[in-house]
XYZ file of C-alpha atoms in Angstrom:
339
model
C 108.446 110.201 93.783
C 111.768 111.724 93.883
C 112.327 114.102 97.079
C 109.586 115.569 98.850
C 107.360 118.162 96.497
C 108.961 121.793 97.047
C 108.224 125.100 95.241
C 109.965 125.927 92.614
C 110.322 129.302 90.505
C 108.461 129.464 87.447
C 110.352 130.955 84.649
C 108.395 133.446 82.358
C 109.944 132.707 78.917
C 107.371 130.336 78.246
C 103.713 129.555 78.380
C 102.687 127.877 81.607
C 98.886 127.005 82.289
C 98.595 128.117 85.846
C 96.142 125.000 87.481
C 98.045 121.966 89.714
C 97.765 118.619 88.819
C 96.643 116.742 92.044
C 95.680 112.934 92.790
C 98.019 110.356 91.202
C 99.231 113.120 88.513
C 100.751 114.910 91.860
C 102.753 112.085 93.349
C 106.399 113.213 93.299
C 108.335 110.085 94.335
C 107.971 110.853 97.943
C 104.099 110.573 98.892
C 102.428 107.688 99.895
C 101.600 104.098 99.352
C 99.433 101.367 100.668
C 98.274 97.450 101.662
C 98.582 94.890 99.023
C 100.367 91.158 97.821
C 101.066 89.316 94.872
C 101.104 86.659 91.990
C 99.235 87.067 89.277
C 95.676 87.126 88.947
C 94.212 85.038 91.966
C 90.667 84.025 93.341
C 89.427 87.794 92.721
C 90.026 88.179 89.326
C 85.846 88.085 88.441
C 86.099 91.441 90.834
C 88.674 93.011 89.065
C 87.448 96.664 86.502
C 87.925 95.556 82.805
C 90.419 97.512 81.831
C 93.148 96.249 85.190
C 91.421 92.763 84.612
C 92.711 92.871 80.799
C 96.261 94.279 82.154
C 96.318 91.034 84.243
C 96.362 93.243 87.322
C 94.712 92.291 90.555
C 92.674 94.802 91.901
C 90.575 92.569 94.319
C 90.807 91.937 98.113
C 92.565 88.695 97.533
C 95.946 89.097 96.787
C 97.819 85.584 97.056
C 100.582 87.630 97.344
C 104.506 86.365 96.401
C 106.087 84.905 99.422
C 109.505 83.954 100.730
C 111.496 81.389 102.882
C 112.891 82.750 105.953
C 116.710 84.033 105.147
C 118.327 82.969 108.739
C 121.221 85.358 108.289
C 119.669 88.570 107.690
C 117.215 87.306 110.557
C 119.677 87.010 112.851
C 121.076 90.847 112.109
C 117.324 91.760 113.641
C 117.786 93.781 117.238
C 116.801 91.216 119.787
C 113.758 92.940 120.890
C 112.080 92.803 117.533
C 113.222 88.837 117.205
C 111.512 88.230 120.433
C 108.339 89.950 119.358
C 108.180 88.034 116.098
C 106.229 90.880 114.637
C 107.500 94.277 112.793
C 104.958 97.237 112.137
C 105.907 98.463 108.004
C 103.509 101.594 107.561
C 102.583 103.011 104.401
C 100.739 106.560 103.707
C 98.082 104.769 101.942
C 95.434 106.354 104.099
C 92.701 108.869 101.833
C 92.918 106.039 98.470
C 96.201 106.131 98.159
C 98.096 106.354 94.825
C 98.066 103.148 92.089
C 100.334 100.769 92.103
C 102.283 101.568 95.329
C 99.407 101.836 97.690
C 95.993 102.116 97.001
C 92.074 100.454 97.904
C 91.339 97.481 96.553
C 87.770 96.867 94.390
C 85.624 96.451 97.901
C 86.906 100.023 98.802
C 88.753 99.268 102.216
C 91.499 96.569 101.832
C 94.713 98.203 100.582
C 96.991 96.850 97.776
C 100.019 97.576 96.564
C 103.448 96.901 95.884
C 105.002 98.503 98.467
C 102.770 96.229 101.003
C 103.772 93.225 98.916
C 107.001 94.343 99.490
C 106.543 94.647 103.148
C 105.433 91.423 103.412
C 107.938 89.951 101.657
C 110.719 91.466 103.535
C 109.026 90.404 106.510
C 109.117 86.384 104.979
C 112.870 86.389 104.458
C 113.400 88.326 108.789
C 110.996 85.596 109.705
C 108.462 88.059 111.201
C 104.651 88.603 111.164
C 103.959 92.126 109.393
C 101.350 94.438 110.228
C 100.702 97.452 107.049
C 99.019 100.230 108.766
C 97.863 102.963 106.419
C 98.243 106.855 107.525
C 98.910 110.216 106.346
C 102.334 111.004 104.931
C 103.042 113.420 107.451
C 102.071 110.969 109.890
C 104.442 108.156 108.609
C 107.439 110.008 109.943
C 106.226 110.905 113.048
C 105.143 107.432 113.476
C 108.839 106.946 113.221
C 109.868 109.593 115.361
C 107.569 108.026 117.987
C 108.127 104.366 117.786
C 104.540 103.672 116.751
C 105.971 102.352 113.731
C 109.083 99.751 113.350
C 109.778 100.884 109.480
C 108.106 102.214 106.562
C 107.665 101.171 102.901
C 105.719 104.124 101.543
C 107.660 105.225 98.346
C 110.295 107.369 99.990
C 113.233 109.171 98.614
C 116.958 108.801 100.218
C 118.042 112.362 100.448
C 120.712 113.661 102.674
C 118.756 115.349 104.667
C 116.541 112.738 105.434
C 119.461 110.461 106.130
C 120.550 112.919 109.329
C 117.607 111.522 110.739
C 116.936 108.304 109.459
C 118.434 104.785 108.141
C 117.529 103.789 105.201
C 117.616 100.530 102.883
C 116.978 100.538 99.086
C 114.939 98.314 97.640
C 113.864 100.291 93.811
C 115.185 102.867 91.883
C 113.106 106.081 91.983
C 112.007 107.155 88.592
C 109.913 109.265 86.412
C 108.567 108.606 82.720
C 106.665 110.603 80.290
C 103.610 108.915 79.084
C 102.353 109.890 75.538
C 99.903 108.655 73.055
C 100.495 105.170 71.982
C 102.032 104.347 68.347
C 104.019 108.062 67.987
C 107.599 108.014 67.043
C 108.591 110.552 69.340
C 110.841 109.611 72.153
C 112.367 111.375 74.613
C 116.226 110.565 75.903
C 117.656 113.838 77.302
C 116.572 117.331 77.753
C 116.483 118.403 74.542
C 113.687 115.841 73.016
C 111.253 118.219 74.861
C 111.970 121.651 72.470
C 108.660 122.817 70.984
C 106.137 120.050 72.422
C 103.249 120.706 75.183
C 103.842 118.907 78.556
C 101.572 118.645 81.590
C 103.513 118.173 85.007
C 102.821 118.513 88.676
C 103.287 121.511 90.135
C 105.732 121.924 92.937
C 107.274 118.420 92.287
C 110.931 117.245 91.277
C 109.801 116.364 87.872
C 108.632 119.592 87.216
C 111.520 121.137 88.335
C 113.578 118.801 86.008
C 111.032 119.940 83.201
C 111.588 123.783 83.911
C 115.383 123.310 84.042
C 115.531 121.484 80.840
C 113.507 123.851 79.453
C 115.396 126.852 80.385
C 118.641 125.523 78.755
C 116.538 124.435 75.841
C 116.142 128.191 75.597
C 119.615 129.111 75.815
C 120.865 126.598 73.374
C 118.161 128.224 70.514
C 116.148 126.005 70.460
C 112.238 126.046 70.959
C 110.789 126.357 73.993
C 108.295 123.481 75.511
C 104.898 124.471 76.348
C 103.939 123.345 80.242
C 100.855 123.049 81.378
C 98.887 122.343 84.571
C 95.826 120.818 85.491
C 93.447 120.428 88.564
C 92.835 117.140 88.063
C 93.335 113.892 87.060
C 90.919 113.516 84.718
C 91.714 116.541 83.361
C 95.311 115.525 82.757
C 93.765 112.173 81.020
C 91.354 114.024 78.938
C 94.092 116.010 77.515
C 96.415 113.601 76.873
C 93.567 111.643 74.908
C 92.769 114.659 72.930
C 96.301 115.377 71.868
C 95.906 118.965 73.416
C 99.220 118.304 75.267
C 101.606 115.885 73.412
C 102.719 113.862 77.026
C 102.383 113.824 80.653
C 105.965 113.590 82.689
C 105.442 112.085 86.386
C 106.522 109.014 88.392
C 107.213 106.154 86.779
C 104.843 103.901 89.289
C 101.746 106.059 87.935
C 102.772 106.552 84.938
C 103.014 102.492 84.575
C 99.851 101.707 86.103
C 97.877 103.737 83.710
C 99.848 102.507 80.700
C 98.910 99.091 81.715
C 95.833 99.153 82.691
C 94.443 102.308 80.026
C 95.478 100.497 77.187
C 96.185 103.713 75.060
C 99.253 105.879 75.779
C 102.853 104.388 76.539
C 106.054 105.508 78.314
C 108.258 107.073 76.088
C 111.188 108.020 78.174
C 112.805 107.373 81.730
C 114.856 109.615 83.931
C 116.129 109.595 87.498
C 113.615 111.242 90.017
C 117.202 112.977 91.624
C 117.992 114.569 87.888
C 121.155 113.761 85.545
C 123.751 113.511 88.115
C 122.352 110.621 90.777
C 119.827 107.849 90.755
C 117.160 108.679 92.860
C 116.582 105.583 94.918
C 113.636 104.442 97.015
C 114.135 102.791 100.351
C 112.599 101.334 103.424
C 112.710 104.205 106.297
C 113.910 103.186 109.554
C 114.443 105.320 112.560
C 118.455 106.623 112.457
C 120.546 103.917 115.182
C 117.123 101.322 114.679
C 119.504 98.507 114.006
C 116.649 97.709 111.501
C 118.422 98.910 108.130
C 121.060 96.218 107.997
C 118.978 93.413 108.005
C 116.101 95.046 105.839
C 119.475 95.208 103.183
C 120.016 91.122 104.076
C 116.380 90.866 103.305
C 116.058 92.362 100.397
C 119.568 90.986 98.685
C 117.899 87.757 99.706
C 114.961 88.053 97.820
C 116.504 89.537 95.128
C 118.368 86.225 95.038
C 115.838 84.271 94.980
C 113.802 86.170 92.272
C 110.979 86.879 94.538
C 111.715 90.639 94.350
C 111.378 90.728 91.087
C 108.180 88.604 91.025
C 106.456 91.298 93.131
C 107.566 93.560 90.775
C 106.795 92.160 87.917
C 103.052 91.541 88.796
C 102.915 95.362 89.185
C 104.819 96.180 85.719
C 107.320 98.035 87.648
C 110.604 95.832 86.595
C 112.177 98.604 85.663
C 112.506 99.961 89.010
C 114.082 96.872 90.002
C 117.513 96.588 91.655
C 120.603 94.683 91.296
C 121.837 95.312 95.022
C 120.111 97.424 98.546
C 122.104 99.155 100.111
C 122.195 100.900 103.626
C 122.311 104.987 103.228
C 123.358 105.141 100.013
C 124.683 108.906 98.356
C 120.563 110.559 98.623
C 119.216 114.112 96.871
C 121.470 116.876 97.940
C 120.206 119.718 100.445
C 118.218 122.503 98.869
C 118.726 125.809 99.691
């Protein structure tokens, strides 16, 4: 999810289907995530659906998730208080079902999955601390912040500068989106103008649409045909419609997007794009509460383990390589203000 979802003006110079997209079809790099681990397959693979069990994608309570050694050094950049405790509280806005792969239940409907809580756990392995994943609201991550209640949180969130007046952050994936498309088409799309003439379903008041409607716009300008978007309550209407070639692709986050490529079987991603537009990679990162001390060595942490290759282990198992980065870094350029 890029920034969090805002409204955005509609033009009128083309047709727009006025219904919202909501569940995983309304995640806008920002929402939530989850509890979860790693490897591959595990003890609960006999519990996993068929169509996640032929992805090779654990969906069961058992996780036998990737772990880590302990990287002394970025250990040792922990505030003393937190090294003393030996624990660190990583919350995620899985609460409600959450949103596949980055947070969601697992197939006995309570224990939460996920890549960010792999992640979380992980992280936690190389700062030598116990981690506890709580699951809440969105809303309720940051004021868990705010408060203290929580240490940090790994819940899919965007580094914007406004954010960063308030907070530390600490990369740890690139924040993109990907339109998702019937499988086997030659169509592809690599910049704004591979959308003239075709029918595209988006989520309303979210960054991707916004990139849609400004792509669209200039389409417009630049004579050529404009893209039909469309809008739908929910996400099995947005599936339906996508299987019935009444709208030619579907542009969200990547995360969802990859999920249901993997585990549907039928559509694929045809094109990626920054969740923060042309001009900036939108970049995902570990929240931390601004003067924490906690950023630095969540940056140590995650450089470690993206030594090591378990970083890209966990994300591997949850077909978001992609995502995956060379380097964290602490507060890094975020989406500009908004008027």
């Amino acid at each position: 999810m890029s920034a969090r979802p805002h409204t955005v003006r509609r033009p009128t110079t083309y047709a727009v289907t006025a219904l919202a997209l909501t569940g995983v079809v309304a995640l806008a790099a920002c929402s939530g995530a989850a509890e979860a681990s790693s490897s591959g397959a595990g003890a609960g693979a006999a519990a996993l659906s068929p169509s996640a069990a032929a992805a090779g994608v654990n969906t069961s309570p058992e996780q036998n998730r990737v772990t880590a050694t302990k990287d002394e050094k970025a250990a040792a950049l922990l505030p003393k208080a937190i090294r003393d405790r030996g624990t660190i509280t990583a919350a995620n806005a899985g609460a409600g079902g959450g949103t596949p792969p980055l947070v969601f239940t697992a197939d006995d409907d309570k224990t939460v999955i996920g890549v960010e809580v792999d992640l979380a756990h992980l992280f936690a392995d190389k700062l030598g601390l116990a981690v506890e994943t709580p699951a809440t609201s969105w809303e309720n991550v940051f004021l868990g912040i705010d408060s203290g209640r929580y240490d940090v949180a790994l819940t899919n969130v965007t580094v914007t500068e406004e954010r960063k007046e308030k907070y530390d952050f600490a990369t740890y994936r690139k924040d993109d989106l990907a339109f998702e498309a019937p499988k086997g088409g030659p169509w592809r799309v690599n910049s704004g103008k591979d959308i003239a003439g075709k029918t595209i379903a988006v989520g309303s008041g979210t960054n991707q649409e916004k990139i849609l409607l400004d792509w669209n716009e200039a389409n417009v300008r630049a004579g050529l045909p404009a893209a039909t978007v469309k809008y739908f309550q929910s996400q099995t209407d947005y599936y339906l419609a996508l299987s019935s070639h009444r709208i030619d692709a579907y542009f969200g986050p990547n995360p969802s997007v990859a999920y249901h490529v993997a585990t549907g079987g039928q559509t694929e991603a045809i094109g990626h794009f920054s969740g923060a537009g042309d001009k900036l990679q939108g970049l995902i990162a570990v929240l931390t509460k601004k003067g924490s001390g906690l950023a630095e060595p969540y940056a140590a942490a995650i450089n470690s383990a993206i030594a090591d290759g378990s970083y890209a282990q966990v994300l591997k198992r949850w077909n978001l390589s992609t995502e995956g980065l060379e380097k964290s870094e602490v507060n890094p350029p975020g989406l500009p203000k908004t008027s």
